[in-house]
mmCIF file of C-alpha atoms in Angstrom:
data_model
loop_
_atom_site.group_PDB
_atom_site.id
_atom_site.type_symbol
_atom_site.label_atom_id
_atom_site.label_comp_id
_atom_site.label_asym_id
_atom_site.label_seq_id
_atom_site.Cartn_x
_atom_site.Cartn_y
_atom_site.Cartn_z
ATOM 1 C CA MET U 1 -28.132 -71.907 -179.200
ATOM 2 C CA THR U 2 -24.919 -70.143 -179.566
ATOM 3 C CA LYS U 3 -21.984 -72.447 -180.753
ATOM 4 C CA ILE U 4 -18.688 -72.377 -178.801
ATOM 5 C CA GLU U 5 -16.200 -70.360 -181.173
ATOM 6 C CA MET U 6 -12.292 -71.511 -181.298
ATOM 7 C CA THR U 7 -9.775 -69.574 -182.919
ATOM 8 C CA THR U 8 -6.858 -71.674 -183.440
ATOM 9 C CA PRO U 9 -7.361 -75.191 -184.763
ATOM 10 C CA LEU U 10 -6.855 -79.087 -183.560
ATOM 11 C CA VAL U 11 -4.488 -81.061 -185.493
ATOM 12 C CA GLU U 12 -7.154 -83.747 -186.268
ATOM 13 C CA MET U 13 -5.474 -87.332 -187.102
ATOM 14 C CA ASP U 14 -8.238 -90.013 -187.960
ATOM 15 C CA GLY U 15 -7.329 -93.650 -187.641
ATOM 16 C CA ASP U 16 -9.000 -96.863 -188.645
ATOM 17 C CA GLU U 17 -10.968 -99.875 -187.892
ATOM 18 C CA MET U 18 -13.880 -98.677 -185.275
ATOM 19 C CA THR U 19 -12.319 -96.345 -183.899
ATOM 20 C CA ARG U 20 -12.978 -94.291 -187.197
ATOM 21 C CA ILE U 21 -16.321 -95.453 -186.384
ATOM 22 C CA ILE U 22 -16.777 -93.866 -182.902
ATOM 23 C CA TRP U 23 -14.598 -90.546 -183.408
ATOM 24 C CA GLN U 24 -17.284 -89.860 -186.181
ATOM 25 C CA MET U 25 -20.157 -90.749 -184.030
ATOM 26 C CA ILE U 26 -18.361 -88.542 -181.012
ATOM 27 C CA LYS U 27 -17.928 -85.915 -183.824
ATOM 28 C CA ASP U 28 -21.510 -85.759 -184.932
ATOM 29 C CA GLU U 29 -23.218 -86.244 -181.750
ATOM 30 C CA LEU U 30 -20.863 -84.401 -179.123
ATOM 31 C CA LEU U 31 -18.592 -82.317 -180.262
ATOM 32 C CA TYR U 32 -20.800 -79.998 -183.518
ATOM 33 C CA PRO U 33 -23.993 -79.843 -181.483
ATOM 34 C CA HIS U 34 -21.613 -77.137 -179.046
ATOM 35 C CA ILE U 35 -18.805 -75.944 -180.811
ATOM 36 C CA ASP U 36 -17.806 -74.210 -184.068
ATOM 37 C CA LEU U 37 -15.200 -77.062 -184.346
ATOM 38 C CA LYS U 38 -11.987 -75.971 -186.215
ATOM 39 C CA THR U 39 -9.819 -78.901 -186.982
ATOM 40 C CA GLU U 40 -7.317 -79.377 -189.929
ATOM 41 C CA TYR U 41 -7.707 -82.448 -190.116
ATOM 42 C CA TYR U 42 -5.597 -85.834 -191.524
ATOM 43 C CA ASP U 43 -6.844 -89.022 -193.016
ATOM 44 C CA LEU U 44 -4.625 -91.557 -190.456
ATOM 45 C CA GLY U 45 -6.257 -94.093 -191.607
ATOM 46 C CA LEU U 46 -4.180 -96.914 -193.217
ATOM 47 C CA GLU U 47 -5.199 -96.838 -196.888
ATOM 48 C CA HIS U 48 -4.460 -93.106 -196.844
ATOM 49 C CA ARG U 49 -0.994 -93.036 -195.643
ATOM 50 C CA ASN U 50 -0.395 -96.426 -198.051
ATOM 51 C CA ALA U 51 -1.389 -93.862 -200.453
ATOM 52 C CA THR U 52 0.560 -91.080 -199.802
ATOM 53 C CA ASP U 53 3.601 -93.468 -198.581
ATOM 54 C CA ASP U 54 3.439 -92.567 -194.645
ATOM 55 C CA GLN U 55 3.724 -88.550 -195.766
ATOM 56 C CA VAL U 56 0.346 -87.739 -194.227
ATOM 57 C CA THR U 57 2.059 -88.980 -191.388
ATOM 58 C CA VAL U 58 5.235 -86.582 -191.144
ATOM 59 C CA ASP U 59 2.875 -84.070 -192.214
ATOM 60 C CA SER U 60 0.192 -84.329 -189.103
ATOM 61 C CA ALA U 61 2.890 -84.160 -187.037
ATOM 62 C CA GLU U 62 4.077 -80.658 -188.674
ATOM 63 C CA ALA U 63 1.024 -79.293 -187.994
ATOM 64 C CA THR U 64 1.157 -80.020 -184.651
ATOM 65 C CA LYS U 65 4.008 -78.318 -184.081
ATOM 66 C CA ARG U 66 2.598 -75.226 -185.598
ATOM 67 C CA LEU U 67 -0.489 -75.342 -184.547
ATOM 68 C CA GLY U 68 0.319 -77.111 -181.134
ATOM 69 C CA VAL U 69 -2.420 -79.069 -179.614
ATOM 70 C CA ALA U 70 -3.914 -82.452 -181.934
ATOM 71 C CA VAL U 71 -5.968 -84.892 -181.020
ATOM 72 C CA LYS U 72 -5.485 -88.569 -182.223
ATOM 73 C CA CYS U 73 -7.843 -91.407 -182.938
ATOM 74 C CA ALA U 74 -6.216 -95.126 -182.846
ATOM 75 C CA THR U 75 -5.011 -95.891 -186.159
ATOM 76 C CA ILE U 76 -3.141 -99.678 -187.725
ATOM 77 C CA THR U 77 0.567 -100.606 -187.257
ATOM 78 C CA PRO U 78 0.731 -103.199 -190.181
ATOM 79 C CA ASN U 79 1.362 -106.819 -189.382
ATOM 80 C CA ALA U 80 2.067 -109.336 -192.158
ATOM 81 C CA ALA U 81 -1.602 -109.875 -192.158
ATOM 82 C CA ARG U 82 -2.490 -106.656 -192.687
ATOM 83 C CA MET U 83 -0.022 -106.034 -195.543
ATOM 84 C CA ASP U 84 -1.938 -108.571 -197.485
ATOM 85 C CA GLU U 85 -5.382 -107.098 -196.266
ATOM 86 C CA TYR U 86 -4.702 -104.238 -197.239
ATOM 87 C CA ASP U 87 -2.687 -104.663 -200.260
ATOM 88 C CA LEU U 88 0.139 -102.272 -198.784
ATOM 89 C CA LYS U 89 2.915 -101.268 -200.546
ATOM 90 C CA SER U 90 5.248 -101.523 -197.830
ATOM 91 C CA MET U 91 4.999 -102.710 -193.669
ATOM 92 C CA TRP U 92 4.838 -98.925 -192.605
ATOM 93 C CA LYS U 93 5.588 -98.218 -188.993
ATOM 94 C CA SER U 94 3.962 -97.274 -186.304
ATOM 95 C CA PRO U 95 2.168 -93.385 -186.475
ATOM 96 C CA ASN U 96 2.676 -92.963 -183.364
ATOM 97 C CA GLY U 97 6.174 -94.136 -183.371
ATOM 98 C CA THR U 98 7.095 -91.878 -186.472
ATOM 99 C CA ILE U 99 4.447 -89.034 -184.408
ATOM 100 C CA ARG U 100 6.120 -89.644 -180.917
ATOM 101 C CA ALA U 101 10.138 -88.902 -182.861
ATOM 102 C CA MET U 102 9.361 -85.933 -184.496
ATOM 103 C CA LEU U 103 7.704 -84.478 -181.386
ATOM 104 C CA ASP U 104 10.395 -86.183 -178.867
ATOM 105 C CA GLY U 105 7.842 -85.706 -176.283
ATOM 106 C CA THR U 106 6.901 -88.230 -173.360
ATOM 107 C CA VAL U 107 3.304 -90.195 -173.146
ATOM 108 C CA PHE U 108 1.281 -89.774 -170.055
ATOM 109 C CA ARG U 109 -1.310 -92.404 -169.332
ATOM 110 C CA THR U 110 -3.467 -92.356 -166.439
ATOM 111 C CA PRO U 111 -6.542 -94.442 -165.585
ATOM 112 C CA ILE U 112 -10.209 -93.100 -165.995
ATOM 113 C CA THR U 113 -11.561 -93.668 -162.244
ATOM 114 C CA VAL U 114 -15.663 -94.262 -161.650
ATOM 115 C CA LYS U 115 -17.923 -95.378 -159.574
ATOM 116 C CA GLY U 116 -18.327 -98.673 -159.553
ATOM 117 C CA ILE U 117 -15.951 -100.239 -161.487
ATOM 118 C CA GLU U 118 -12.907 -101.716 -159.350
ATOM 119 C CA PRO U 119 -10.043 -101.779 -159.444
ATOM 120 C CA CYS U 120 -8.993 -105.820 -159.264
ATOM 121 C CA VAL U 121 -6.005 -105.075 -157.864
ATOM 122 C CA ARG U 122 -7.584 -104.240 -154.877
ATOM 123 C CA ASN U 123 -4.741 -101.995 -152.881
ATOM 124 C CA TRP U 124 -4.765 -99.881 -156.069
ATOM 125 C CA VAL U 125 -6.810 -97.272 -154.266
ATOM 126 C CA LYS U 126 -5.831 -94.218 -156.402
ATOM 127 C CA PRO U 127 -4.834 -93.704 -160.085
ATOM 128 C CA ILE U 128 -0.557 -94.909 -161.276
ATOM 129 C CA THR U 129 0.307 -92.759 -163.834
ATOM 130 C CA ILE U 130 2.288 -94.535 -166.141
ATOM 131 C CA ALA U 131 5.199 -91.965 -168.087
ATOM 132 C CA ARG U 132 6.560 -93.823 -172.060
ATOM 133 C CA HIS U 133 9.250 -92.531 -173.795
ATOM 134 C CA ALA U 134 7.993 -91.305 -176.703
ATOM 135 C CA TYR U 135 11.155 -91.965 -178.857
ATOM 136 C CA GLY U 136 13.173 -94.624 -179.706
ATOM 137 C CA ASP U 137 13.939 -98.576 -179.440
ATOM 138 C CA VAL U 138 12.200 -100.372 -181.266
ATOM 139 C CA TYR U 139 9.277 -98.176 -182.650
ATOM 140 C CA LYS U 140 12.361 -96.843 -184.505
ATOM 141 C CA ASN U 141 14.869 -100.355 -185.040
ATOM 142 C CA THR U 142 16.409 -101.446 -187.996
ATOM 143 C CA GLU U 143 15.744 -104.945 -188.278
ATOM 144 C CA MET U 144 17.225 -107.816 -190.883
ATOM 145 C CA VAL U 145 16.425 -111.556 -191.428
ATOM 146 C CA ILE U 146 19.407 -113.455 -191.662
ATOM 147 C CA PRO U 147 18.938 -115.722 -194.533
ATOM 148 C CA GLY U 148 22.385 -118.052 -193.098
ATOM 149 C CA PRO U 149 25.709 -118.392 -191.479
ATOM 150 C CA GLY U 150 27.142 -115.493 -191.147
ATOM 151 C CA THR U 151 28.012 -112.050 -188.759
ATOM 152 C CA VAL U 152 26.272 -109.326 -187.141
ATOM 153 C CA GLU U 153 27.968 -106.445 -186.520
ATOM 154 C CA LEU U 154 27.090 -103.034 -184.879
ATOM 155 C CA VAL U 155 29.498 -100.406 -186.657
ATOM 156 C CA TYR U 156 29.384 -97.042 -185.717
ATOM 157 C CA THR U 157 31.570 -94.761 -188.450
ATOM 158 C CA ALA U 158 32.726 -91.067 -186.817
ATOM 159 C CA ALA U 159 33.164 -88.063 -188.617
ATOM 160 C CA ASP U 160 36.367 -88.275 -189.741
ATOM 161 C CA GLY U 161 35.924 -91.919 -190.603
ATOM 162 C CA THR U 162 37.279 -94.560 -187.274
ATOM 163 C CA GLU U 163 35.392 -96.813 -187.110
ATOM 164 C CA MET U 164 33.962 -99.223 -183.717
ATOM 165 C CA ARG U 165 33.012 -102.515 -184.076
ATOM 166 C CA GLU U 166 30.848 -104.665 -181.173
ATOM 167 C CA LEU U 167 29.887 -108.052 -182.854
ATOM 168 C CA VAL U 168 26.548 -108.645 -181.906
ATOM 169 C CA HIS U 169 26.255 -112.603 -183.329
ATOM 170 C CA ARG U 170 28.020 -115.168 -185.339
ATOM 171 C CA PHE U 171 25.354 -117.011 -186.674
ATOM 172 C CA ASP U 172 24.891 -120.759 -187.931
ATOM 173 C CA GLY U 173 22.058 -120.414 -189.740
ATOM 174 C CA PRO U 174 19.078 -118.785 -190.305
ATOM 175 C CA GLY U 175 17.718 -116.509 -187.442
ATOM 176 C CA VAL U 176 16.833 -112.415 -186.821
ATOM 177 C CA ALA U 177 18.577 -109.531 -185.654
ATOM 178 C CA GLN U 178 17.640 -105.592 -185.188
ATOM 179 C CA GLY U 179 19.094 -102.880 -183.982
ATOM 180 C CA MET U 180 18.240 -100.100 -181.533
ATOM 181 C CA HIS U 181 19.288 -96.464 -181.081
ATOM 182 C CA ASN U 182 18.671 -93.639 -178.834
ATOM 183 C CA LEU U 183 19.673 -89.617 -178.017
ATOM 184 C CA ASP U 184 20.778 -88.437 -174.917
ATOM 185 C CA ALA U 185 18.719 -85.228 -175.652
ATOM 186 C CA SER U 186 15.953 -87.175 -176.022
ATOM 187 C CA ILE U 187 17.136 -89.055 -172.779
ATOM 188 C CA GLU U 188 16.966 -85.549 -171.235
ATOM 189 C CA SER U 189 14.152 -84.528 -172.113
ATOM 190 C CA PHE U 190 12.206 -87.433 -171.131
ATOM 191 C CA ALA U 191 13.486 -87.344 -167.351
ATOM 192 C CA ARG U 192 13.043 -83.516 -166.654
ATOM 193 C CA SER U 193 9.628 -83.856 -168.040
ATOM 194 C CA CYS U 194 8.874 -86.732 -165.301
ATOM 195 C CA PHE U 195 10.326 -84.592 -162.835
ATOM 196 C CA GLU U 196 8.721 -81.535 -163.821
ATOM 197 C CA TYR U 197 5.390 -83.697 -164.101
ATOM 198 C CA ALA U 198 5.443 -85.084 -160.809
ATOM 199 C CA LEU U 199 6.675 -81.522 -158.880
ATOM 200 C CA ASP U 200 3.474 -80.077 -160.997
ATOM 201 C CA LEU U 201 0.754 -83.779 -159.317
ATOM 202 C CA GLY U 202 3.113 -83.868 -156.245
ATOM 203 C CA GLN U 203 3.421 -87.090 -156.391
ATOM 204 C CA ASP U 204 6.219 -89.573 -156.421
ATOM 205 C CA ILE U 205 8.253 -91.112 -159.779
ATOM 206 C CA TRP U 206 9.148 -93.994 -159.522
ATOM 207 C CA PHE U 207 11.723 -95.141 -162.786
ATOM 208 C CA ALA U 208 12.576 -98.611 -163.715
ATOM 209 C CA THR U 209 15.113 -100.341 -166.538
ATOM 210 C CA LYS U 210 16.828 -103.562 -166.745
ATOM 211 C CA ASP U 211 20.526 -101.822 -166.351
ATOM 212 C CA THR U 212 21.716 -104.789 -164.663
ATOM 213 C CA ILE U 213 22.174 -106.506 -168.394
ATOM 214 C CA SER U 214 22.023 -103.769 -170.779
ATOM 215 C CA LYS U 215 24.464 -102.503 -169.144
ATOM 216 C CA LYS U 216 25.522 -99.231 -172.181
ATOM 217 C CA TYR U 217 21.726 -98.581 -173.213
ATOM 218 C CA ASP U 218 19.774 -99.089 -169.964
ATOM 219 C CA HIS U 219 22.060 -97.924 -167.833
ATOM 220 C CA ARG U 220 22.669 -94.615 -169.988
ATOM 221 C CA PHE U 221 18.836 -93.497 -168.992
ATOM 222 C CA LYS U 222 19.697 -94.778 -165.480
ATOM 223 C CA ASP U 223 22.807 -92.313 -164.927
ATOM 224 C CA ILE U 224 20.955 -89.515 -166.935
ATOM 225 C CA PHE U 225 18.148 -89.405 -164.695
ATOM 226 C CA GLN U 226 20.113 -89.404 -161.595
ATOM 227 C CA GLU U 227 22.727 -86.847 -162.601
ATOM 228 C CA ILE U 228 19.879 -84.065 -164.092
ATOM 229 C CA TYR U 229 18.111 -85.685 -160.612
ATOM 230 C CA ASP U 230 20.952 -84.618 -158.209
ATOM 231 C CA VAL U 231 21.921 -81.554 -160.359
ATOM 232 C CA GLU U 232 18.351 -79.748 -160.918
ATOM 233 C CA TYR U 233 16.006 -81.220 -159.207
ATOM 234 C CA ALA U 234 16.596 -83.501 -155.288
ATOM 235 C CA ALA U 235 16.528 -79.372 -154.020
ATOM 236 C CA ARG U 236 13.340 -79.599 -155.228
ATOM 237 C CA PHE U 237 11.460 -82.602 -154.643
ATOM 238 C CA GLU U 238 13.065 -82.440 -150.847
ATOM 239 C CA GLU U 239 10.513 -79.054 -150.747
ATOM 240 C CA ALA U 240 8.060 -80.422 -152.479
ATOM 241 C CA GLY U 241 8.055 -83.435 -149.536
ATOM 242 C CA ILE U 242 8.526 -86.044 -152.917
ATOM 243 C CA GLU U 243 10.294 -89.090 -153.986
ATOM 244 C CA TYR U 244 12.061 -90.599 -156.491
ATOM 245 C CA PHE U 245 13.163 -94.133 -156.651
ATOM 246 C CA TYR U 246 15.124 -95.927 -159.223
ATOM 247 C CA THR U 247 14.574 -100.291 -158.912
ATOM 248 C CA LEU U 248 15.411 -102.396 -162.172
ATOM 249 C CA ILE U 249 12.049 -103.019 -164.168
ATOM 250 C CA ASP U 250 11.109 -106.652 -163.225
ATOM 251 C CA ASP U 251 11.299 -105.439 -159.338
ATOM 252 C CA ALA U 252 9.087 -102.295 -160.375
ATOM 253 C CA VAL U 253 6.926 -104.768 -161.776
ATOM 254 C CA ALA U 254 6.868 -106.754 -158.127
ATOM 255 C CA ARG U 255 6.260 -103.805 -156.052
ATOM 256 C CA VAL U 256 3.755 -101.483 -158.171
ATOM 257 C CA MET U 257 1.254 -104.745 -157.501
ATOM 258 C CA LYS U 258 1.747 -104.335 -153.901
ATOM 259 C CA ALA U 259 1.261 -100.642 -154.068
ATOM 260 C CA ASP U 260 -1.472 -98.526 -153.222
ATOM 261 C CA GLY U 261 -0.993 -96.533 -156.581
ATOM 262 C CA GLY U 262 -1.004 -92.319 -156.097
ATOM 263 C CA PHE U 263 2.583 -92.126 -157.736
ATOM 264 C CA ILE U 264 3.985 -91.889 -161.753
ATOM 265 C CA TRP U 265 5.659 -94.770 -163.185
ATOM 266 C CA ALA U 266 8.209 -93.844 -165.867
ATOM 267 C CA CYS U 267 9.083 -96.377 -168.402
ATOM 268 C CA LYS U 268 11.049 -96.743 -171.255
ATOM 269 C CA ASN U 269 8.716 -96.617 -174.940
ATOM 270 C CA TYR U 270 7.953 -100.510 -174.779
ATOM 271 C CA ASP U 271 8.185 -100.969 -171.397
ATOM 272 C CA GLY U 272 5.358 -98.224 -171.175
ATOM 273 C CA ASP U 273 3.774 -99.100 -173.776
ATOM 274 C CA VAL U 274 3.116 -103.061 -172.548
ATOM 275 C CA MET U 275 2.999 -101.407 -168.223
ATOM 276 C CA SER U 276 0.379 -98.401 -169.171
ATOM 277 C CA ASP U 277 -1.733 -101.377 -171.225
ATOM 278 C CA MET U 278 -1.784 -103.586 -167.765
ATOM 279 C CA VAL U 279 -2.441 -100.722 -165.657
ATOM 280 C CA SER U 280 -5.531 -99.425 -167.432
ATOM 281 C CA SER U 281 -7.006 -103.037 -167.637
ATOM 282 C CA ALA U 282 -5.999 -103.404 -164.151
ATOM 283 C CA PHE U 283 -8.430 -99.830 -163.305
ATOM 284 C CA GLY U 284 -10.792 -101.470 -165.869
ATOM 285 C CA SER U 285 -10.804 -101.312 -168.902
ATOM 286 C CA LEU U 286 -7.934 -100.617 -171.494
ATOM 287 C CA ALA U 287 -10.036 -97.750 -173.530
ATOM 288 C CA MET U 288 -10.388 -95.733 -169.618
ATOM 289 C CA MET U 289 -7.375 -94.280 -169.921
ATOM 290 C CA THR U 290 -6.322 -90.900 -170.966
ATOM 291 C CA SER U 291 -3.059 -90.643 -173.016
ATOM 292 C CA VAL U 292 -0.590 -87.349 -173.471
ATOM 293 C CA LEU U 293 2.236 -86.639 -175.097
ATOM 294 C CA VAL U 294 3.984 -83.941 -174.237
ATOM 295 C CA SER U 295 7.442 -82.738 -176.105
ATOM 296 C CA PRO U 296 9.869 -79.959 -174.634
ATOM 297 C CA GLN U 297 9.066 -77.328 -176.470
ATOM 298 C CA GLY U 298 5.187 -77.021 -175.255
ATOM 299 C CA TYR U 299 3.284 -79.385 -177.893
ATOM 300 C CA TYR U 300 0.815 -81.898 -176.892
ATOM 301 C CA GLU U 301 -0.937 -85.079 -178.547
ATOM 302 C CA TYR U 302 -4.318 -86.634 -177.255
ATOM 303 C CA GLU U 303 -5.106 -89.927 -178.425
ATOM 304 C CA ALA U 304 -6.847 -93.377 -176.383
ATOM 305 C CA ALA U 305 -4.535 -95.736 -175.524
ATOM 306 C CA HIS U 306 -5.689 -98.478 -176.891
ATOM 307 C CA GLY U 307 -5.594 -100.529 -180.738
ATOM 308 C CA THR U 308 -7.727 -99.908 -182.960
ATOM 309 C CA VAL U 309 -11.054 -102.311 -181.276
ATOM 310 C CA GLN U 310 -10.800 -105.292 -185.081
ATOM 311 C CA ARG U 311 -13.240 -107.584 -183.991
ATOM 312 C CA HIS U 312 -16.097 -105.230 -183.512
ATOM 313 C CA TYR U 313 -15.200 -103.889 -186.999
ATOM 314 C CA TYR U 314 -15.998 -106.921 -188.610
ATOM 315 C CA LYS U 315 -18.830 -106.948 -186.375
ATOM 316 C CA HIS U 316 -19.886 -103.453 -187.797
ATOM 317 C CA LEU U 317 -18.827 -104.446 -191.469
ATOM 318 C CA ALA U 318 -21.007 -107.492 -190.902
ATOM 319 C CA GLY U 319 -24.414 -105.674 -190.112
ATOM 320 C CA GLU U 320 -24.135 -106.333 -186.704
ATOM 321 C CA GLU U 321 -24.409 -104.032 -183.383
ATOM 322 C CA THR U 322 -21.201 -103.797 -181.016
ATOM 323 C CA SER U 323 -20.813 -102.106 -177.527
ATOM 324 C CA THR U 324 -17.882 -100.319 -178.082
ATOM 325 C CA ASN U 325 -16.169 -98.703 -175.144
ATOM 326 C CA SER U 326 -15.345 -95.127 -176.729
ATOM 327 C CA VAL U 327 -14.727 -93.607 -173.246
ATOM 328 C CA ALA U 328 -10.777 -93.256 -174.132
ATOM 329 C CA THR U 329 -12.040 -91.332 -176.907
ATOM 330 C CA ILE U 330 -13.724 -88.773 -175.829
ATOM 331 C CA PHE U 331 -11.294 -87.851 -173.158
ATOM 332 C CA ALA U 332 -9.059 -87.745 -175.987
ATOM 333 C CA TRP U 333 -11.499 -84.750 -177.780
ATOM 334 C CA SER U 334 -12.130 -82.849 -174.277
ATOM 335 C CA GLY U 335 -8.149 -83.411 -173.648
ATOM 336 C CA ALA U 336 -7.706 -81.799 -176.909
ATOM 337 C CA LEU U 337 -9.457 -79.203 -176.669
ATOM 338 C CA ARG U 338 -9.578 -78.522 -172.321
ATOM 339 C CA LYS U 339 -5.930 -77.617 -173.785
ATOM 340 C CA ARG U 340 -6.644 -75.271 -176.650
ATOM 341 C CA GLY U 341 -8.940 -73.509 -174.690
ATOM 342 C CA GLU U 342 -6.059 -73.189 -172.086
ATOM 343 C CA LEU U 343 -4.110 -72.053 -174.950
ATOM 344 C CA ASP U 344 -5.990 -69.501 -176.439
ATOM 345 C CA GLY U 345 -8.181 -68.110 -173.101
ATOM 346 C CA LEU U 346 -11.401 -69.351 -174.096
ATOM 347 C CA ALA U 347 -13.133 -69.911 -170.085
ATOM 348 C CA ASP U 348 -15.872 -71.514 -172.448
ATOM 349 C CA LEU U 349 -14.646 -74.156 -174.338
ATOM 350 C CA VAL U 350 -12.804 -75.200 -171.276
ATOM 351 C CA ASP U 351 -15.563 -75.533 -169.439
ATOM 352 C CA PHE U 352 -17.450 -77.996 -172.179
ATOM 353 C CA ALA U 353 -14.088 -80.229 -171.709
ATOM 354 C CA ASP U 354 -15.404 -80.053 -168.176
ATOM 355 C CA ARG U 355 -19.191 -80.933 -169.259
ATOM 356 C CA LEU U 356 -18.573 -83.399 -171.263
ATOM 357 C CA GLU U 357 -16.186 -85.924 -168.853
ATOM 358 C CA LYS U 358 -18.063 -85.583 -166.833
ATOM 359 C CA ALA U 359 -21.397 -86.099 -168.809
ATOM 360 C CA THR U 360 -19.550 -89.605 -169.989
ATOM 361 C CA LEU U 361 -18.694 -90.603 -166.256
ATOM 362 C CA ASP U 362 -21.675 -89.317 -164.568
ATOM 363 C CA THR U 363 -23.714 -91.723 -167.346
ATOM 364 C CA ILE U 364 -21.411 -94.408 -166.097
ATOM 365 C CA GLU U 365 -22.034 -94.073 -162.371
ATOM 366 C CA ALA U 366 -25.601 -93.708 -163.786
ATOM 367 C CA GLY U 367 -25.447 -97.504 -164.753
ATOM 368 C CA GLU U 368 -25.695 -97.032 -168.642
ATOM 369 C CA MET U 369 -22.605 -98.114 -169.755
ATOM 370 C CA THR U 370 -20.913 -100.611 -172.593
ATOM 371 C CA GLY U 371 -20.411 -104.066 -172.433
ATOM 372 C CA ASP U 372 -16.773 -104.258 -170.720
ATOM 373 C CA LEU U 373 -18.190 -102.040 -168.618
ATOM 374 C CA ALA U 374 -21.134 -104.155 -167.499
ATOM 375 C CA ARG U 375 -19.698 -107.242 -167.346
ATOM 376 C CA ILE U 376 -17.099 -105.752 -164.369
ATOM 377 C CA THR U 377 -19.304 -103.045 -162.585
ATOM 378 C CA THR U 378 -19.665 -103.372 -158.856
ATOM 379 C CA LEU U 379 -23.003 -101.103 -160.159
ATOM 380 C CA GLU U 380 -26.647 -103.621 -159.254
ATOM 381 C CA ASN U 381 -28.371 -104.294 -162.738
ATOM 382 C CA PRO U 382 -25.889 -102.612 -165.171
ATOM 383 C CA LYS U 383 -27.857 -101.513 -168.490
ATOM 384 C CA THR U 384 -25.956 -102.650 -171.523
ATOM 385 C CA LEU U 385 -25.115 -99.633 -173.883
ATOM 386 C CA SER U 386 -24.454 -100.299 -177.812
ATOM 387 C CA THR U 387 -22.197 -98.038 -179.359
ATOM 388 C CA ARG U 388 -24.333 -95.154 -180.884
ATOM 389 C CA ASP U 389 -26.837 -94.919 -177.704
ATOM 390 C CA PHE U 390 -24.421 -95.145 -174.498
ATOM 391 C CA ILE U 391 -22.561 -91.743 -176.887
ATOM 392 C CA LEU U 392 -26.494 -91.178 -177.257
ATOM 393 C CA ALA U 393 -26.470 -90.836 -173.124
ATOM 394 C CA ILE U 394 -23.699 -88.589 -172.888
ATOM 395 C CA ALA U 395 -25.374 -86.724 -175.205
ATOM 396 C CA GLU U 396 -28.373 -86.403 -173.248
ATOM 397 C CA ARG U 397 -26.840 -85.243 -170.173
ATOM 398 C CA LEU U 398 -23.953 -83.395 -172.150
#
């Protein structure tokens, strides 16, 4: 069989644990038989990040700027336990946070809907897309363990040497402190990306912060969004018949539970991280959500919106069979291949991406699925497949 030719490589970012195992299965069973796959490979597994002092993460982001399209496997963001487990030199920051900061984009996450997997929020009849700001906040923070009594301040030193100081807290004993930042330019890019995406989809967009409490930091987001909307988008939204709606984050959470879906919910970085997991889980599974980082410069990075499935990985290492859902990882590959085909004018590559997604959904709708879906499906007598057998069932249909 003649394989589909690619002209420009994808940036391939390998990852950790069970998703790394799935990553190779997808390439072996679903991609290599059909595509002359061209990638520029970067190993973002924790061991290699540690060996390179995390330079490999920076290199992969630079490659994405150069080649335009990347596909990323799930990776470990280490905590204290991982420091010991992997004998790390440092508690390296989130690779996703580093890449998002370098590309300065917005992450759009949308549930993958399929017959037989119904949302547990009964009134959600249409997908809800989470637009997550991809820069700053806690993902680029600076933290400090406070050993005892003392004063913590925020200090800004201007280029001319003048200072502004704000008291954070006078500590009577041990504690912790952190500093966060954001940039007007990044918030502006976030706002424009969200408004443009809403126009592309013809959907309303919500934006939510906690400006009543964070009267400078969060309020800055609210003001920039409103200014850009009023000047650049209000007339276009009215013509398109869609709405921009701002509310507090706690009000948005209450409202979304009673909505029917079919809109974009724009969130700051941390809020988007949390709410995308909530939305994906409520629509069926954390492994059933697409995720794409879109930068203002036209860079695209596709990934699964879930972690490395540590528990299944340990079972795999022990020689036990697992039934790990690979759908979001498959859709990361299909999304990246589709975008690569669109940018390079390769209709057969775009068509392959469409067929790969259809084969995946057809497999589930035929009652063949992984254990997480079999437990919640409304289809009668579902067949629970192992991690590999599910991918092989897709391969057969493909």
